[in-house]
Tab-separated table of C-alpha atoms and ligand atoms in Angstrom:
chain	number	residue	atom	x	y	z
A	1	MET	CA	-8.739	-19.023	-26.059
A	2	LYS	CA	-7.048	-20.070	-23.047
A	3	LYS	CA	-7.295	-17.951	-20.036
A	4	PRO	CA	-4.022	-18.562	-17.685
A	5	TRP	CA	-6.920	-19.163	-14.702
A	6	SER	CA	-8.818	-21.311	-16.647
A	7	GLY	CA	-7.955	-24.979	-14.563
A	8	ARG	CA	-10.809	-24.718	-12.297
A	9	PHE	CA	-13.007	-23.609	-14.813
A	10	LYS	CA	-15.603	-25.844	-16.900
A	11	LYS	CA	-18.129	-22.837	-18.998
A	12	PRO	CA	-16.431	-20.214	-21.122
A	13	THR	CA	-16.713	-16.719	-19.558
A	14	ASP	CA	-19.924	-15.357	-20.654
A	15	ILE	CA	-19.523	-12.780	-23.738
A	16	LEU	CA	-20.694	-9.722	-22.154
A	17	MET	CA	-18.641	-10.407	-18.799
A	18	GLU	CA	-15.860	-10.747	-21.049
A	19	LYS	CA	-15.908	-7.029	-21.691
A	20	PHE	CA	-17.250	-6.096	-18.518
A	21	SER	CA	-13.793	-7.602	-16.413
A	22	ALA	CA	-11.520	-6.774	-19.382
A	23	SER	CA	-9.155	-4.187	-18.631
A	24	ILE	CA	-7.158	-3.784	-21.532
A	25	SER	CA	-8.496	-0.809	-23.514
A	26	PHE	CA	-6.968	1.024	-20.648
A	27	ASP	CA	-4.165	-0.462	-18.979
A	28	ARG	CA	-3.002	-1.051	-22.285
A	29	ARG	CA	-0.452	2.517	-21.673
A	30	LEU	CA	1.327	0.532	-18.748
A	31	TYR	CA	3.185	-1.986	-21.159
A	32	ALA	CA	5.965	-0.456	-20.683
A	33	TYR	CA	6.260	-0.682	-16.758
A	34	ASP	CA	4.623	-4.159	-17.191
A	35	ILE	CA	7.468	-5.560	-19.205
A	36	ALA	CA	9.962	-3.663	-17.273
A	37	GLY	CA	8.922	-5.306	-13.877
A	38	SER	CA	8.771	-8.833	-15.868
A	39	ILE	CA	12.112	-8.283	-17.241
A	40	ALA	CA	13.479	-7.061	-13.583
A	41	HIS	CA	11.482	-9.982	-11.743
A	42	CYS	CA	12.774	-12.602	-14.400
A	43	GLN	CA	16.190	-11.629	-13.616
A	44	MET	CA	16.235	-12.039	-10.046
A	45	LEU	CA	14.638	-15.138	-10.292
A	46	GLY	CA	17.304	-15.984	-12.638
A	47	LYS	CA	20.061	-14.714	-9.919
A	48	CYS	CA	18.203	-17.010	-7.506
A	49	LYS	CA	18.556	-19.849	-8.952
A	50	ILE	CA	14.512	-20.235	-9.066
A	51	ILE	CA	14.712	-20.683	-12.587
A	52	THR	CA	17.373	-21.003	-14.794
A	53	GLN	CA	20.169	-18.691	-16.706
A	54	THR	CA	18.921	-20.088	-19.976
A	55	ASP	CA	15.195	-20.102	-18.884
A	56	SER	CA	15.439	-16.662	-17.584
A	57	LYS	CA	17.754	-15.339	-20.913
A	58	LYS	CA	14.651	-16.558	-23.523
A	59	ILE	CA	12.205	-15.183	-21.251
A	60	ILE	CA	13.811	-11.589	-21.284
A	61	GLY	CA	14.663	-11.917	-24.917
A	62	GLY	CA	10.746	-12.439	-25.426
A	63	LEU	CA	9.719	-9.227	-23.479
A	64	LYS	CA	12.392	-7.233	-25.341
A	65	ARG	CA	10.728	-8.670	-28.413
A	66	ILE	CA	7.259	-7.663	-27.158
A	67	LEU	CA	7.788	-4.228	-26.219
A	68	LYS	CA	9.352	-3.835	-29.472
A	69	GLU	CA	6.001	-4.893	-30.871
A	70	PHE	CA	3.995	-2.722	-28.788
A	71	GLU	CA	6.577	0.432	-30.388
A	72	SER	CA	6.133	-0.423	-33.843
A	73	GLY	CA	2.187	-0.684	-33.239
A	74	LYS	CA	2.418	-3.919	-34.034
A	75	PHE	CA	1.249	-5.667	-30.877
A	76	GLU	CA	-2.472	-6.905	-31.143
A	77	CYS	CA	-4.449	-6.642	-27.455
A	78	ASP	CA	-7.690	-8.831	-27.039
A	79	ASP	CA	-9.409	-8.613	-24.890
A	80	ARG	CA	-10.384	-12.412	-24.224
A	81	LEU	CA	-7.305	-11.602	-22.241
A	82	GLU	CA	-8.239	-8.967	-19.732
A	83	ASP	CA	-5.137	-6.673	-19.015
A	84	ILE	CA	-2.265	-6.027	-20.158
A	85	HIS	CA	-0.583	-8.430	-17.693
A	86	MET	CA	-2.042	-11.758	-19.400
A	87	ASN	CA	-1.982	-10.204	-22.726
A	88	ILE	CA	1.630	-10.082	-22.392
A	89	GLU	CA	2.043	-13.217	-20.919
A	90	ASN	CA	-0.089	-14.826	-23.465
A	91	ARG	CA	2.230	-13.328	-26.506
A	92	LEU	CA	5.367	-14.171	-24.365
A	93	THR	CA	3.942	-17.940	-24.631
A	94	GLU	CA	3.611	-17.524	-28.325
A	95	LEU	CA	7.183	-16.127	-28.971
A	96	ILE	CA	9.118	-18.764	-26.636
A	97	GLY	CA	7.106	-21.275	-25.769
A	98	SER	CA	5.991	-23.139	-22.213
A	99	VAL	CA	8.705	-21.383	-21.154
A	100	ALA	CA	7.096	-18.073	-21.041
A	101	GLY	CA	4.947	-19.973	-17.641
A	102	LYS	CA	8.258	-19.882	-15.998
A	103	LEU	CA	8.280	-15.670	-15.513
A	104	HIS	CA	5.054	-15.780	-13.207
A	105	THR	CA	6.963	-17.873	-10.428
A	106	ALA	CA	6.426	-15.907	-6.670
A	107	ARG	CA	4.537	-13.742	-8.270
A	108	SER	CA	0.906	-12.040	-8.625
A	109	ARG	CA	-1.264	-9.462	-10.712
A	110	ASN	CA	-1.976	-7.784	-7.370
A	111	ASP	CA	1.781	-7.233	-6.622
A	112	GLN	CA	2.274	-6.701	-10.730
A	113	VAL	CA	0.072	-4.515	-11.246
A	114	SER	CA	0.823	-2.395	-7.990
A	115	LEU	CA	4.623	-2.210	-9.143
A	116	ASP	CA	2.922	-0.871	-12.633
A	117	ILE	CA	0.958	2.151	-11.678
A	118	ARG	CA	4.101	2.775	-9.059
A	119	LEU	CA	6.399	2.954	-12.335
A	120	TYR	CA	4.266	4.916	-14.465
A	121	LEU	CA	3.370	7.260	-11.480
A	122	ARG	CA	7.335	8.153	-10.746
A	123	ASP	CA	7.695	9.324	-14.468
A	124	GLU	CA	4.346	10.997	-14.538
A	125	GLY	CA	5.497	12.728	-11.397
A	126	GLU	CA	8.656	14.017	-12.360
A	127	GLU	CA	7.528	15.082	-15.130
A	128	VAL	CA	4.800	16.906	-13.972
A	129	VAL	CA	7.335	18.318	-11.133
A	130	GLN	CA	9.305	19.653	-14.488
A	131	LEU	CA	6.521	21.017	-16.131
A	132	ILE	CA	5.428	23.305	-13.128
A	133	LYS	CA	9.097	24.295	-13.057
A	134	ILE	CA	8.653	25.396	-16.470
A	135	LEU	CA	5.464	27.431	-15.436
A	136	ALA	CA	7.136	29.380	-12.261
A	137	LYS	CA	9.749	30.108	-14.382
A	138	THR	CA	7.693	31.754	-17.001
A	139	LEU	CA	5.968	33.833	-14.393
A	140	LEU	CA	9.320	34.767	-13.177
A	141	VAL	CA	10.106	36.304	-16.499
A	142	LEU	CA	6.819	38.250	-16.527
A	143	ALA	CA	7.088	39.208	-12.479
A	144	ARG	CA	10.370	40.421	-13.410
A	145	LYS	CA	8.755	42.751	-16.045
A	146	HIS	CA	6.307	44.129	-13.979
A	147	THR	CA	7.798	45.651	-10.911
A	148	ASN	CA	6.937	48.564	-11.529
A	149	THR	CA	3.510	47.361	-12.178
A	150	ILE	CA	1.099	49.254	-9.647
A	151	ILE	CA	-2.164	47.297	-9.813
A	152	PRO	CA	-5.286	47.550	-7.022
A	153	GLY	CA	-5.630	44.454	-4.895
A	154	PHE	CA	-9.028	43.127	-4.477
A	155	THR	CA	-10.327	41.580	-1.046
A	156	HIS	CA	-13.963	40.859	-1.798
A	157	MET	CA	-13.586	41.664	-5.482
A	158	GLN	CA	-13.654	45.186	-4.073
A	159	GLN	CA	-10.390	47.248	-4.543
A	160	ALA	CA	-8.474	46.748	-1.454
A	161	GLN	CA	-4.508	48.438	-1.442
A	162	PRO	CA	-2.519	48.949	-4.260
A	163	ILE	CA	0.396	46.365	-5.085
A	164	LEU	CA	2.863	45.437	-7.652
A	165	LEU	CA	1.795	42.984	-10.660
A	166	ALA	CA	4.986	41.082	-9.812
A	167	HIS	CA	3.727	40.335	-6.043
A	168	HIS	CA	0.482	39.126	-7.323
A	169	LEU	CA	2.746	36.915	-10.042
A	170	LEU	CA	4.593	35.702	-7.188
A	171	ALA	CA	1.947	34.927	-5.154
A	172	TYR	CA	0.763	31.894	-7.644
A	173	ILE	CA	4.488	31.221	-7.798
A	174	GLU	CA	4.721	30.663	-4.155
A	175	MET	CA	1.372	27.947	-4.696
A	176	LEU	CA	3.553	26.497	-7.570
A	177	LEU	CA	6.086	26.021	-5.492
A	178	ARG	CA	4.266	24.334	-3.045
A	179	ASP	CA	2.695	21.638	-5.823
A	180	GLN	CA	5.966	20.867	-6.724
A	181	GLU	CA	7.490	19.988	-2.812
A	182	ARG	CA	3.992	18.289	-2.656
A	183	MET	CA	4.386	16.468	-5.582
A	184	LYS	CA	8.598	15.340	-4.465
A	185	ASP	CA	7.170	13.979	-1.710
A	186	ALA	CA	4.182	12.282	-2.860
A	187	LEU	CA	6.943	10.323	-5.288
A	188	LYS	CA	8.973	9.148	-1.747
A	189	ARG	CA	6.168	7.072	-1.209
A	190	ILE	CA	4.949	6.310	-4.929
A	191	ASN	CA	8.664	4.961	-5.169
A	192	ILE	CA	8.225	1.653	-3.506
A	193	MET	CA	8.962	-1.938	-4.588
A	194	PRO	CA	5.903	-4.218	-4.108
A	195	LEU	CA	6.754	-7.018	-6.562
A	196	GLY	CA	7.259	-10.493	-3.804
A	197	SER	CA	4.499	-9.812	-1.982
A	198	ALA	CA	2.468	-11.726	-4.666
A	199	ALA	CA	-1.498	-12.641	-4.222
A	200	LEU	CA	-1.365	-11.059	-0.457
A	201	ALA	CA	0.706	-13.716	2.132
A	202	GLY	CA	4.292	-13.251	-0.125
A	203	THR	CA	5.994	-16.527	-1.059
A	204	GLY	CA	8.210	-18.862	-0.265
A	205	PHE	CA	10.435	-18.765	-3.294
A	206	PRO	CA	13.698	-17.888	-2.044
A	207	ILE	CA	13.517	-14.469	-4.432
A	208	ASP	CA	15.602	-11.494	-3.688
A	209	ARG	CA	13.741	-8.243	-3.420
A	210	LYS	CA	15.951	-6.295	-2.535
A	211	TYR	CA	17.695	-6.800	-5.683
A	212	THR	CA	14.727	-6.075	-7.780
A	213	ALA	CA	14.328	-3.047	-6.205
A	214	LYS	CA	17.928	-2.346	-7.159
A	215	LEU	CA	17.261	-3.186	-10.499
A	216	LEU	CA	14.122	-0.916	-10.763
A	217	ASN	CA	15.814	1.945	-8.913
A	218	PHE	CA	13.313	1.727	-5.796
A	219	SER	CA	14.560	3.398	-2.953
A	220	GLU	CA	13.335	0.296	-0.658
A	221	ALA	CA	10.900	-2.871	-0.996
A	222	SER	CA	7.424	-2.800	0.387
A	223	HIS	CA	7.392	-3.921	4.243
A	224	ASN	CA	3.655	-5.478	4.459
A	225	SER	CA	2.337	-8.052	1.620
A	226	ILE	CA	-1.047	-7.902	2.119
A	227	ASP	CA	-0.617	-3.678	2.498
A	228	ALA	CA	1.410	-3.867	-0.715
A	229	VAL	CA	-0.893	-5.547	-3.037
A	230	SER	CA	-4.033	-3.704	-1.442
A	231	ASP	CA	-2.888	-0.162	-1.529
A	232	ARG	CA	-3.186	2.855	-3.272
A	233	ASP	CA	-2.833	5.693	-1.037
A	234	PHE	CA	-0.116	6.755	-3.688
A	235	ALA	CA	-2.225	7.327	-6.061
A	236	ILE	CA	-4.340	8.968	-3.966
A	237	GLU	CA	-1.774	11.550	-3.317
A	238	PHE	CA	-0.782	12.333	-6.215
A	239	CYS	CA	-4.577	13.003	-7.732
A	240	SER	CA	-4.469	15.057	-4.488
A	241	THR	CA	-1.243	16.667	-5.393
A	242	ILE	CA	-2.521	17.353	-9.055
A	243	ALA	CA	-6.183	18.807	-7.782
A	244	ILE	CA	-4.521	21.276	-5.453
A	245	LEU	CA	-2.125	22.107	-8.527
A	246	MET	CA	-5.585	22.296	-10.802
A	247	MET	CA	-7.051	24.531	-8.240
A	248	HIS	CA	-4.020	27.071	-8.466
A	249	LEU	CA	-4.204	27.279	-12.005
A	250	SER	CA	-8.286	27.634	-12.038
A	251	ARG	CA	-7.727	30.462	-9.592
A	252	PHE	CA	-4.958	32.335	-11.744
A	253	CYS	CA	-7.207	31.667	-15.230
A	254	GLU	CA	-10.153	32.656	-13.017
A	255	GLU	CA	-8.380	36.266	-12.724
A	256	ILE	CA	-7.131	36.059	-16.352
A	257	VAL	CA	-10.259	35.749	-17.350
A	258	LEU	CA	-11.759	38.812	-15.506
A	259	TRP	CA	-8.139	40.585	-16.556
A	260	CYS	CA	-9.153	40.131	-20.089
A	261	SER	CA	-12.847	41.665	-20.016
A	262	SER	CA	-13.645	44.958	-21.535
A	263	GLU	CA	-14.406	46.069	-18.005
A	264	PHE	CA	-10.623	44.860	-16.685
A	265	ASP	CA	-8.966	45.619	-19.673
A	266	TRP	CA	-5.326	44.838	-18.279
A	267	LEU	CA	-4.315	41.646	-20.380
A	268	GLU	CA	-4.647	40.666	-23.594
A	269	LEU	CA	-4.153	36.666	-24.786
A	270	SER	CA	-2.299	35.727	-28.052
A	271	ASP	CA	-5.049	34.681	-30.835
A	272	SER	CA	-3.189	31.144	-30.230
A	273	TYR	CA	-5.122	30.707	-26.874
A	274	THR	CA	-8.126	32.237	-27.641
A	275	THR	CA	-11.285	32.037	-30.211
A	276	GLY	CA	-14.046	33.405	-31.546
A	277	SER	CA	-17.691	33.020	-31.961
A	278	SER	CA	-19.775	31.461	-34.657
A	279	ILE	CA	-21.830	34.427	-33.905
A	280	MET	CA	-20.347	37.836	-32.701
A	281	PRO	CA	-17.534	38.811	-34.910
A	282	GLN	CA	-16.503	40.701	-32.428
A	283	LYS	CA	-15.216	37.979	-29.640
A	284	LYS	CA	-11.842	37.201	-28.508
A	285	ASN	CA	-12.688	34.375	-26.034
A	286	PRO	CA	-10.236	33.233	-23.412
A	287	ASP	CA	-11.044	29.446	-23.787
A	288	ALA	CA	-7.918	28.122	-22.805
A	289	ALA	CA	-8.303	29.618	-19.026
A	290	GLU	CA	-12.152	28.961	-18.869
A	291	LEU	CA	-11.119	24.855	-20.277
A	292	ILE	CA	-8.571	24.597	-17.361
A	293	ARG	CA	-10.391	25.984	-15.056
A	294	GLY	CA	-13.237	23.692	-16.026
A	295	LYS	CA	-10.822	21.115	-16.128
A	296	SER	CA	-10.068	21.405	-12.456
A	297	GLY	CA	-13.633	20.415	-11.477
A	298	ARG	CA	-13.035	16.860	-13.422
A	299	VAL	CA	-9.654	16.281	-11.188
A	300	TYR	CA	-11.207	16.719	-8.377
A	301	GLY	CA	-14.021	14.503	-9.773
A	302	ASN	CA	-10.909	11.222	-9.942
A	303	LEU	CA	-9.679	12.085	-6.390
A	304	VAL	CA	-12.899	11.831	-4.794
A	305	SER	CA	-13.829	8.369	-7.833
A	306	LEU	CA	-10.127	6.897	-5.564
A	307	LEU	CA	-11.489	7.834	-2.531
A	308	THR	CA	-14.799	6.302	-3.133
A	309	LEU	CA	-13.377	3.337	-4.094
A	310	MET	CA	-11.124	2.522	-1.518
A	311	LYS	CA	-13.627	3.145	0.789
A	312	SER	CA	-14.432	0.445	2.676
A	313	LEU	CA	-12.773	-1.992	0.375
A	314	PRO	CA	-12.204	-5.088	2.842
A	315	LEU	CA	-8.185	-6.441	2.550
A	316	ALA	CA	-6.473	-7.205	0.591
A	317	TYR	CA	-7.222	-7.391	-3.500
A	318	ASN	CA	-10.542	-6.755	-4.800
A	319	LYS	CA	-11.457	-6.155	-8.116
A	320	ASP	CA	-13.033	-2.677	-7.150
A	321	LEU	CA	-9.211	-1.670	-7.686
A	322	GLN	CA	-9.255	-2.214	-11.372
A	323	GLU	CA	-11.142	1.216	-11.242
A	324	ASP	CA	-8.155	3.074	-10.050
A	325	LYS	CA	-6.279	3.213	-13.406
A	326	GLU	CA	-8.677	5.625	-15.880
A	327	PRO	CA	-9.198	7.878	-13.076
A	328	ILE	CA	-5.447	8.289	-12.338
A	329	PHE	CA	-4.945	8.620	-16.144
A	330	ASP	CA	-7.091	11.454	-16.677
A	331	THR	CA	-5.635	12.917	-13.861
A	332	VAL	CA	-2.425	12.517	-15.603
A	333	ASP	CA	-3.576	13.731	-19.275
A	334	THR	CA	-5.312	16.833	-18.061
A	335	SER	CA	-2.874	18.330	-15.321
A	336	LYS	CA	0.098	17.575	-17.788
A	337	MET	CA	-2.096	19.442	-20.877
A	338	SER	CA	-3.204	22.333	-18.742
A	339	LEU	CA	0.609	23.269	-16.986
A	340	SER	CA	1.371	22.982	-20.749
A	341	ILE	CA	-1.520	25.239	-22.415
A	342	PHE	CA	-0.865	27.417	-19.084
A	343	ASN	CA	2.376	28.642	-19.893
A	344	GLY	CA	1.902	29.239	-23.315
A	345	MET	CA	-1.269	31.433	-23.165
A	346	ILE	CA	0.727	33.376	-19.878
A	347	LYS	CA	3.899	33.342	-22.391
A	348	SER	CA	2.251	34.777	-25.096
A	349	ALA	CA	0.123	37.031	-22.963
A	350	ARG	CA	0.485	40.815	-23.196
A	351	PHE	CA	-0.452	42.789	-19.769
A	352	LYS	CA	-1.696	46.288	-21.621
A	353	LYS	CA	-0.363	50.211	-19.800
A	354	ILE	CA	-3.129	51.057	-17.340
A	355	PRO	CA	-2.646	54.187	-16.188
A	356	LEU	CA	-2.891	54.926	-12.742
A	357	ASN	CA	-5.733	56.947	-12.325
A	358	ARG	CA	-7.748	54.416	-14.374
A	359	LEU	CA	-6.433	51.498	-11.843
A	360	ASP	CA	-7.627	53.320	-8.292
A	361	ILE	CA	-11.009	53.152	-10.202
A	362	SER	CA	-13.126	53.945	-6.085
A	363	GLY	CA	-10.681	56.371	-5.886
A	364	PHE	CA	-10.065	55.136	-1.960
A	365	LEU	CA	-6.911	52.379	-2.788
A	366	THR	CA	-5.149	54.588	-0.207
A	367	ALA	CA	-7.521	54.799	2.277
A	368	THR	CA	-5.917	52.412	4.869
A	369	ASP	CA	-2.702	54.533	4.168
A	370	MET	CA	-4.257	57.609	5.312
A	371	ALA	CA	-5.155	55.576	8.577
A	372	ASP	CA	-1.718	54.663	9.194
A	373	TYR	CA	-0.093	57.607	8.640
A	374	LEU	CA	-2.674	59.024	11.414
A	375	ALA	CA	-1.860	56.305	13.542
A	376	GLU	CA	2.000	57.217	12.866
A	377	LYS	CA	1.452	60.717	14.110
A	378	GLY	CA	-0.040	59.292	17.495
A	379	VAL	CA	-3.685	58.827	16.895
A	380	PRO	CA	-4.268	55.139	17.982
A	381	PHE	CA	-5.389	52.877	15.068
A	382	ARG	CA	-8.866	52.259	16.039
A	383	MET	CA	-9.253	56.264	16.282
A	384	ALA	CA	-7.836	57.145	13.002
A	385	HIS	CA	-9.530	54.209	10.840
A	386	GLU	CA	-12.747	56.191	12.032
A	387	ILE	CA	-11.498	59.278	11.000
A	388	THR	CA	-10.475	57.997	7.407
A	389	GLY	CA	-13.684	55.603	7.394
A	390	LYS	CA	-15.625	59.592	7.843
A	391	THR	CA	-13.538	61.355	5.033
A	392	VAL	CA	-14.227	58.704	2.776
A	393	ALA	CA	-18.251	59.578	3.650
A	394	TYR	CA	-17.879	62.875	3.217
A	395	CYS	CA	-16.068	62.295	-0.089
A	396	ILE	CA	-18.355	59.467	-1.324
A	397	GLU	CA	-21.263	62.972	-0.420
A	398	SER	CA	-19.527	65.580	-1.749
A	399	GLY	CA	-18.123	63.616	-5.376
A	400	LYS	CA	-14.750	63.441	-3.918
A	401	ASN	CA	-12.184	61.240	-3.723
A	402	LEU	CA	-9.024	61.187	-2.195
A	403	GLN	CA	-6.283	62.379	-4.900
A	404	ASN	CA	-8.551	65.505	-4.951
A	405	ILE	CA	-10.067	66.390	-1.465
A	406	THR	CA	-8.041	69.667	-0.185
A	407	LEU	CA	-6.334	69.959	3.212
A	408	LYS	CA	-8.745	72.213	4.231
A	409	GLU	CA	-11.885	69.809	3.455
A	410	LEU	CA	-9.464	67.291	5.731
A	411	LYS	CA	-8.802	69.601	8.640
A	412	ASN	CA	-12.532	70.211	8.628
A	413	ILE	CA	-12.608	66.300	9.344
A	414	SER	CA	-9.707	65.927	12.025
A	415	ALA	CA	-6.629	68.827	12.618
A	416	TYR	CA	-4.390	65.778	12.883
A	417	PHE	CA	-3.758	66.278	9.021
A	418	GLU	CA	-0.903	67.587	7.458
A	419	LYS	CA	-0.117	68.644	4.176
A	420	ASP	CA	2.245	65.614	4.108
A	421	VAL	CA	-0.850	63.478	4.381
A	422	PHE	CA	-0.452	63.332	0.375
A	423	GLU	CA	2.544	62.031	-0.123
A	424	HIS	CA	1.148	58.769	2.031
A	425	ILE	CA	-1.832	58.671	-0.208
A	426	LYS	CA	-0.177	58.137	-3.402
A	427	LEU	CA	-0.363	55.105	-4.703
A	428	GLU	CA	3.811	54.534	-5.752
A	429	ASN	CA	4.275	55.284	-2.092
A	430	SER	CA	1.894	53.377	-0.528
A	431	VAL	CA	3.630	50.406	-2.537
A	432	GLN	CA	6.864	51.212	-1.839
A	433	LYS	CA	5.514	51.303	2.193
A	434	LYS	CA	4.374	48.565	2.517
A	435	SER	CA	8.423	47.074	3.222
A	436	VAL	CA	7.827	44.018	5.646
A	437	TYR	CA	9.417	40.764	4.947
A	438	GLY	CA	6.565	39.539	2.404
A	439	GLY	CA	5.328	42.973	1.376
A	440	THR	CA	4.332	44.557	-1.611
A	441	ALA	CA	7.315	47.265	-1.641
A	442	LYS	CA	9.735	46.867	-4.482
A	443	LYS	CA	12.800	45.881	-2.698
A	444	GLN	CA	10.849	43.152	-1.325
A	445	VAL	CA	9.015	41.354	-4.114
A	446	GLU	CA	13.096	42.094	-5.928
A	447	ALA	CA	13.915	40.005	-2.743
A	448	GLN	CA	11.594	37.521	-3.553
A	449	ILE	CA	12.150	36.864	-7.276
A	450	ALA	CA	15.901	36.675	-6.348
A	451	ARG	CA	15.442	33.718	-3.736
A	452	ILE	CA	12.870	32.339	-6.284
A	453	ASP	CA	15.537	32.129	-8.949
A	454	LYS	CA	17.827	30.525	-6.697
A	455	LYS	CA	15.321	27.933	-5.860
A	456	LEU	CA	14.054	27.083	-9.725
A	457	ARG	CA	18.296	27.005	-10.669
A	458	ASN	CA	18.460	24.294	-8.339
A	459	LYS	CA	19.182	21.160	-10.273
A	460	PRO	CA	16.483	18.777	-8.666
A	461	LYS	CA	17.125	15.595	-6.915
A	462	LEU	CA	15.334	12.945	-8.731
A	463	SER	CA	13.369	9.992	-6.553
A	464	HIS	CA	14.913	7.423	-9.626
A	465	SER	CA	17.642	7.877	-11.293
A	466	LYS	CA	17.582	6.055	-14.676
B	1	LIG	N1	-6.611	-5.996	-14.287
B	1	LIG	C1	-6.287	-5.877	-12.886
B	1	LIG	C2	-6.552	-4.836	-12.149
B	1	LIG	O1	-5.805	-3.696	-12.952
B	1	LIG	C3	-5.024	-7.000	-12.203
B	1	LIG	C4	-5.213	-7.446	-11.384
B	1	LIG	C5	-5.986	-8.688	-11.152
B	1	LIG	N2	-5.433	-9.206	-10.152
B	1	LIG	C6	-6.668	-10.232	-9.678
B	1	LIG	N3	-6.673	-11.157	-8.464
B	1	LIG	N4	-7.904	-10.470	-10.614
B	1	LIG	O2	-6.331	-4.638	-10.820
């Protein structure tokens, strides 16, 4: 098989080398973007009279046929043609003859491959934004259901203060909204058109880069040809955005696993998102949550792969860059799958009804409220903290807790305690008191639900419209 670059070569490529340098097994998935890029480039060449309209039409006709061949599964890729770009060009020559060779005027695979990845990530980025939105909406529905459900909030995995389950869920929505913003921002830098940079120096042909950018719905053309062919910042940004997103999902998954344990027993996942054990018949394992948690690790790995790939790469294009594809593709696949599975898992999950006294296992969830109560009476907070600490210590020694200690016992510790303290340390009252903006009081939580709801209803501004 004749390689498009074979002119200066006398010996054939070593068979193993051929396999080694081929990327077609994975970059095949870029075919539609490669063809779309080639069609736009060809249209531009025709418009600028660099090739004739007749040739331009012929080439575009051939490219469209190739697209159909891919879509009907008829296109056969060949390892010996290295990558998606040369496979398509070779087929184009088979279909329309030597005029196919005009397509590569004023173009190199270096700007071509950058274009393909940008087009690909632009679509995938928009999809990720939508999937995040779907998940945030699911969580919002769940939060709405639980504006009266009190759970212990934790610090150091120790019971800390009572909070609304809705508030806890909204914390994850906040993370997701930031992930969405980050992706939208990354999309701005993905949406830059590199064609015309050619190998690295640009081209002498009188091409119209702005026209190509317009045809492909890019916001602008890249400004430096050397940077354009060697830059993969946009892919690193994409993967780092996804790595942060996966970290959020993983944290949530960790909690879901905990909540499903018989020790917690707060949550039941649907049969559809759990699996059994091959030996222990009673098991219902939260595999979906564990797998998403696990997959966050491989996404971090992909990000580190890309960063390591780019470290020390001299300008401009180097074949190392071919190694960018698998981590990028895997990051896209893993995150989209994880978002969809997470959504299904949480949508079909059921929070159990947990009696308040079962939640307050420590019996001291509202110790801070007791200290606040004393502080409100004028006791300096540090002293109020000390008195409450002593009260907790007394309770532990005498097998009591804040729910069943008597006023007499309290007064023995401090004269500042009055009967009204018991109202202050009720779980419900504790929650309702946290009425600061962003706090867990129901009113505040409802205000946040309304704000997020409005945000999620806004029609997204796409970085490119088709
Ligand atoms: N398959 C190559 C890649 O993914 C395309 C660019 C090849 N360019 C070159 N000068 N060999 O990076």
